[in-house]
Amino acid sequence: LADHHLMQQDAAQKFGTLLIKTTDDGKELYPVKSLAEVNKNRQQLGLKPLQQMLGEKNWLLRRQSKQLQNHSILPADKLMSVAELALSCLDQEYPNSIKHVLNNDEGVAPPRELYPAFFGCFDWHSSVHGHWLLVRVAKLFPNHEKTAGFIDRLDAHFTAENLQAELRYFQQPGRAGFERPYGLAWFLQLYAELHDWQHPKAQEWLAQMADLKKHIVKQMDGWIPKLAYPIRGGEHSQTAFAFGLAYDYAQTTADLDFLVKLNKHIKRLYITDKDCPIDYEPSGHDFLSSCLAEADLMRRVLSEKQYSKWLKKFLPKIKHGSNWLKVATVTDRVDGKLAHLDGLNLSRAWMLEGMAYALPMKDKRRQILLNQAKLHAESGLEAVTGEHYAGGHWLGSFATYYLTQRGLTN
């Protein structure tokens, strides 16, 4: 009754037990002023966190970018259709892009022998984040009819034998730079996703991944201090996006030594940047924005006040009435490199959201960023169809990262 009374006044809920009102636009939530406060009150009543309760009923709670509506819910089926793209390619070995140093004749082998856990989805990093996608969706929607199938497929890949073979691959001479930093960062994201999933299989898989995870952290840990400069491209070598995923891993798993080192070197490499030339973006093969990835990274290591000041110097063109950022145009979705731009629109969307939610509530830039995020997301999500394998083998992960707001959960 108390919640009902608050909702009638369009005021914030206290317990979040009465959730949904039906409008012409679909299903939306009454205002939730503070999700943390709602969950705190629900805990006192012996209720599950709001997100968990909705997930068990096959709904996704999502922060909303509209000015007048601060939360919305999405049906699980929207994400399940995206997850099917990853499921369909995990065991599809060919076509495959193998990029490694050959030390001898034994290095010439099919992907399933080189790295038997992550051999599908065209390349190693796409396979890794395809596995992450399935873990993410299975964790969010434990009762969905497709979830058991996802877990079975993951279990077939995450065997102790497969993961030890992956480790041996990394330990070969000349492989220190393999998938660095992009693929390594996605592996850490996968590990972090499993870390806080209270499923028996997740804990089993974590134990079997432990040695590989330690090796990858050690590689990153040794490489980052040697960087005299950040890598600012819009593809796999970019450091800003990879550092963001690595930072979220370290925070989620309480890897404090790695977290401290990341914090130190992120600030060393980026804190003095200003006037990022976003007018020069995108390049023709980009799937990451150099400027926005850096801005999305820095929100993780600065306070709200510090970030607001830093962003004003870094991207001074964010203001009302300015045409400072246009949605990327994709001319050919069959061409794997040109199709990268669909991924750029999706990654821009989650980066813009991350930047917006890191600013003070009254900051006028918030809504400008959220409006841009919406436009980029609409364009990017339209391309997640699986019609062309050039994008179908990886765009689902980008769509899931955006839709589930994974970068905001930390």
Short mmCIF file of N, CA, C and O in Angstrom, two decimals, residues 278-339:
data_model
loop_
_atom_site.label_atom_id
_atom_site.label_comp_id
_atom_site.label_asym_id
_atom_site.label_seq_id
_atom_site.Cartn_x
_atom_site.Cartn_y
_atom_site.Cartn_z
N ILE A 278 37.76 14.47 -31.87
CA ILE A 278 36.70 13.55 -32.24
C ILE A 278 36.16 13.84 -33.64
O ILE A 278 35.51 12.98 -34.25
N ASP A 279 36.42 15.05 -34.17
CA ASP A 279 36.02 15.35 -35.54
C ASP A 279 36.71 14.42 -36.54
O ASP A 279 36.22 14.25 -37.66
N TYR A 280 37.85 13.85 -36.19
CA TYR A 280 38.58 12.96 -37.08
C TYR A 280 38.03 11.54 -37.06
O TYR A 280 38.49 10.69 -37.82
N GLU A 281 37.10 11.27 -36.18
CA GLU A 281 36.53 9.93 -36.09
C GLU A 281 35.25 9.85 -36.92
O GLU A 281 34.54 10.86 -37.07
N PRO A 282 34.91 8.66 -37.41
CA PRO A 282 35.69 7.42 -37.28
C PRO A 282 36.65 7.21 -38.45
O PRO A 282 36.49 7.82 -39.51
N SER A 283 37.61 6.33 -38.24
CA SER A 283 38.35 5.77 -39.35
C SER A 283 37.51 4.66 -39.97
O SER A 283 36.57 4.16 -39.35
N GLY A 284 37.85 4.28 -41.17
CA GLY A 284 36.98 3.39 -41.94
C GLY A 284 36.77 2.01 -41.38
O GLY A 284 35.78 1.35 -41.72
N HIS A 285 37.69 1.52 -40.52
CA HIS A 285 37.59 0.17 -39.97
C HIS A 285 37.37 0.15 -38.46
O HIS A 285 37.49 -0.89 -37.83
N ASP A 286 37.02 1.28 -37.88
CA ASP A 286 36.88 1.37 -36.42
C ASP A 286 35.69 0.57 -35.89
O ASP A 286 34.62 0.57 -36.49
N PHE A 287 35.88 -0.07 -34.75
CA PHE A 287 34.75 -0.56 -33.96
C PHE A 287 34.80 -0.02 -32.54
O PHE A 287 33.94 -0.32 -31.72
N LEU A 288 35.81 0.81 -32.26
CA LEU A 288 35.92 1.50 -30.98
C LEU A 288 36.26 2.96 -31.26
O LEU A 288 37.00 3.26 -32.21
N SER A 289 35.73 3.85 -30.46
CA SER A 289 36.08 5.26 -30.55
C SER A 289 37.24 5.55 -29.62
O SER A 289 37.18 5.26 -28.42
N SER A 290 38.29 6.13 -30.15
CA SER A 290 39.45 6.45 -29.33
C SER A 290 39.09 7.47 -28.26
O SER A 290 39.43 7.31 -27.08
N CYS A 291 38.35 8.52 -28.65
CA CYS A 291 38.00 9.58 -27.69
C CYS A 291 37.00 9.09 -26.64
O CYS A 291 37.18 9.31 -25.44
N LEU A 292 35.94 8.43 -27.09
CA LEU A 292 34.90 8.02 -26.15
C LEU A 292 35.36 6.88 -25.26
O LEU A 292 34.97 6.81 -24.08
N ALA A 293 36.19 5.98 -25.79
CA ALA A 293 36.70 4.90 -24.95
C ALA A 293 37.55 5.46 -23.82
O ALA A 293 37.49 4.98 -22.68
N GLU A 294 38.34 6.47 -24.12
CA GLU A 294 39.15 7.10 -23.08
C GLU A 294 38.26 7.79 -22.04
O GLU A 294 38.49 7.67 -20.83
N ALA A 295 37.24 8.49 -22.53
CA ALA A 295 36.33 9.17 -21.59
C ALA A 295 35.58 8.16 -20.73
O ALA A 295 35.35 8.40 -19.53
N ASP A 296 35.20 7.03 -21.31
CA ASP A 296 34.51 5.99 -20.55
C ASP A 296 35.45 5.32 -19.56
O ASP A 296 35.03 4.88 -18.48
N LEU A 297 36.72 5.24 -19.90
CA LEU A 297 37.71 4.68 -18.98
C LEU A 297 37.93 5.59 -17.78
O LEU A 297 37.94 5.13 -16.63
N MET A 298 38.09 6.88 -18.04
CA MET A 298 38.47 7.81 -16.97
C MET A 298 37.39 7.98 -15.91
O MET A 298 37.69 8.32 -14.76
N ARG A 299 36.11 7.71 -16.26
CA ARG A 299 35.06 7.78 -15.23
C ARG A 299 35.28 6.75 -14.14
O ARG A 299 34.80 6.90 -13.02
N ARG A 300 36.03 5.69 -14.47
CA ARG A 300 36.28 4.63 -13.50
C ARG A 300 37.29 5.02 -12.44
O ARG A 300 37.31 4.43 -11.36
N VAL A 301 38.16 5.97 -12.76
CA VAL A 301 39.28 6.26 -11.86
C VAL A 301 39.22 7.67 -11.26
O VAL A 301 40.10 8.04 -10.48
N LEU A 302 38.20 8.45 -11.61
CA LEU A 302 38.06 9.80 -11.10
C LEU A 302 36.76 9.94 -10.31
O LEU A 302 35.78 9.25 -10.60
N SER A 303 36.74 10.84 -9.36
CA SER A 303 35.51 11.15 -8.65
C SER A 303 34.57 11.91 -9.59
O SER A 303 34.98 12.38 -10.66
N GLU A 304 33.31 12.02 -9.20
CA GLU A 304 32.33 12.72 -10.04
C GLU A 304 32.79 14.15 -10.35
O GLU A 304 32.73 14.61 -11.49
N LYS A 305 33.26 14.85 -9.34
CA LYS A 305 33.70 16.23 -9.52
C LYS A 305 34.94 16.30 -10.41
O LYS A 305 35.04 17.14 -11.32
N GLN A 306 35.90 15.41 -10.15
CA GLN A 306 37.11 15.38 -10.98
C GLN A 306 36.79 15.05 -12.42
O GLN A 306 37.33 15.66 -13.35
N TYR A 307 35.89 14.08 -12.59
CA TYR A 307 35.55 13.65 -13.95
C TYR A 307 34.84 14.76 -14.72
O TYR A 307 35.12 14.97 -15.90
N SER A 308 33.96 15.47 -14.07
CA SER A 308 33.24 16.55 -14.73
C SER A 308 34.21 17.60 -15.28
O SER A 308 34.07 18.06 -16.42
N LYS A 309 35.20 17.96 -14.49
CA LYS A 309 36.19 18.95 -14.92
C LYS A 309 37.08 18.38 -16.02
O LYS A 309 37.39 19.08 -17.00
N TRP A 310 37.52 17.14 -15.85
CA TRP A 310 38.40 16.53 -16.86
C TRP A 310 37.69 16.43 -18.20
O TRP A 310 38.27 16.74 -19.25
N LEU A 311 36.43 16.01 -18.21
CA LEU A 311 35.69 15.82 -19.45
C LEU A 311 35.48 17.15 -20.18
O LEU A 311 35.48 17.20 -21.42
N LYS A 312 35.30 18.23 -19.43
CA LYS A 312 35.12 19.54 -20.06
C LYS A 312 36.34 19.94 -20.87
O LYS A 312 36.22 20.54 -21.95
N LYS A 313 37.51 19.59 -20.39
CA LYS A 313 38.75 19.88 -21.13
C LYS A 313 38.99 18.88 -22.25
O LYS A 313 39.51 19.23 -23.31
N PHE A 314 38.59 17.65 -22.01
CA PHE A 314 38.89 16.57 -22.97
C PHE A 314 37.96 16.61 -24.18
O PHE A 314 38.39 16.43 -25.32
N LEU A 315 36.67 16.85 -23.94
CA LEU A 315 35.68 16.93 -25.03
C LEU A 315 34.85 18.20 -24.85
O LEU A 315 33.66 18.14 -24.48
N PRO A 316 35.43 19.34 -25.14
CA PRO A 316 34.71 20.61 -24.91
C PRO A 316 33.54 20.83 -25.86
O PRO A 316 32.72 21.73 -25.62
N LYS A 317 33.42 20.05 -26.92
CA LYS A 317 32.36 20.26 -27.91
C LYS A 317 31.02 19.67 -27.49
O LYS A 317 30.03 19.81 -28.22
N ILE A 318 30.97 18.98 -26.35
CA ILE A 318 29.69 18.42 -25.90
C ILE A 318 28.84 19.56 -25.37
O ILE A 318 29.00 20.02 -24.23
N LYS A 319 27.92 20.03 -26.19
CA LYS A 319 27.03 21.11 -25.76
C LYS A 319 25.79 21.14 -26.64
O LYS A 319 25.78 20.62 -27.75
N HIS A 320 24.74 21.77 -26.14
CA HIS A 320 23.47 21.82 -26.86
C HIS A 320 23.64 22.53 -28.20
O HIS A 320 24.38 23.52 -28.31
N GLY A 321 22.95 22.01 -29.19
CA GLY A 321 22.94 22.64 -30.50
C GLY A 321 24.15 22.34 -31.36
O GLY A 321 24.23 22.79 -32.50
N SER A 322 25.10 21.56 -30.83
CA SER A 322 26.30 21.26 -31.61
C SER A 322 26.15 19.91 -32.30
O SER A 322 25.57 18.98 -31.76
N ASN A 323 26.69 19.83 -33.49
CA ASN A 323 26.66 18.58 -34.25
C ASN A 323 28.01 17.88 -34.08
O ASN A 323 28.76 17.69 -35.03
N TRP A 324 28.28 17.52 -32.82
CA TRP A 324 29.63 17.09 -32.48
C TRP A 324 29.89 15.61 -32.74
O TRP A 324 31.03 15.17 -32.74
N LEU A 325 28.83 14.84 -32.96
CA LEU A 325 29.02 13.40 -33.16
C LEU A 325 27.89 12.85 -34.02
O LEU A 325 26.72 13.02 -33.70
N LYS A 326 28.27 12.19 -35.11
CA LYS A 326 27.28 11.61 -36.01
C LYS A 326 27.35 10.09 -35.95
O LYS A 326 28.43 9.51 -35.77
N VAL A 327 26.20 9.45 -36.12
CA VAL A 327 26.16 7.99 -36.20
C VAL A 327 26.95 7.54 -37.41
O VAL A 327 26.84 8.12 -38.50
N ALA A 328 27.77 6.50 -37.22
CA ALA A 328 28.61 6.01 -38.31
C ALA A 328 27.77 5.34 -39.40
O ALA A 328 26.79 4.66 -39.10
N THR A 329 28.17 5.54 -40.64
CA THR A 329 27.49 4.95 -41.79
C THR A 329 28.18 3.67 -42.21
O THR A 329 29.40 3.64 -42.39
N VAL A 330 27.41 2.60 -42.37
CA VAL A 330 27.94 1.31 -42.79
C VAL A 330 27.52 1.06 -44.23
O VAL A 330 26.33 1.06 -44.54
N THR A 331 28.49 0.85 -45.11
CA THR A 331 28.19 0.71 -46.54
C THR A 331 28.16 -0.72 -47.02
O THR A 331 27.57 -1.01 -48.06
N ASP A 332 28.78 -1.65 -46.28
CA ASP A 332 28.85 -3.04 -46.75
C ASP A 332 29.00 -3.97 -45.54
O ASP A 332 30.07 -4.03 -44.94
N ARG A 333 27.96 -4.70 -45.20
CA ARG A 333 28.00 -5.58 -44.04
C ARG A 333 28.55 -6.96 -44.37
O ARG A 333 28.68 -7.80 -43.48
N VAL A 334 28.86 -7.21 -45.62
CA VAL A 334 29.52 -8.47 -46.00
C VAL A 334 31.02 -8.36 -45.78
O VAL A 334 31.68 -9.35 -45.46
N ASP A 335 31.55 -7.17 -45.93
CA ASP A 335 32.98 -6.91 -45.72
C ASP A 335 33.25 -6.81 -44.23
O ASP A 335 32.74 -5.92 -43.54
N GLY A 336 34.06 -7.74 -43.72
CA GLY A 336 34.29 -7.81 -42.27
C GLY A 336 34.84 -6.54 -41.67
O GLY A 336 34.47 -6.16 -40.56
N LYS A 337 35.75 -5.87 -42.37
CA LYS A 337 36.34 -4.65 -41.85
C LYS A 337 35.36 -3.48 -41.89
O LYS A 337 35.25 -2.70 -40.94
N LEU A 338 34.62 -3.34 -43.00
CA LEU A 338 33.66 -2.25 -43.10
C LEU A 338 32.50 -2.45 -42.12
O LEU A 338 31.92 -1.48 -41.62
N ALA A 339 32.19 -3.71 -41.83
CA ALA A 339 31.12 -4.01 -40.87
C ALA A 339 31.52 -3.65 -39.44
O ALA A 339 30.66 -3.62 -38.55
#
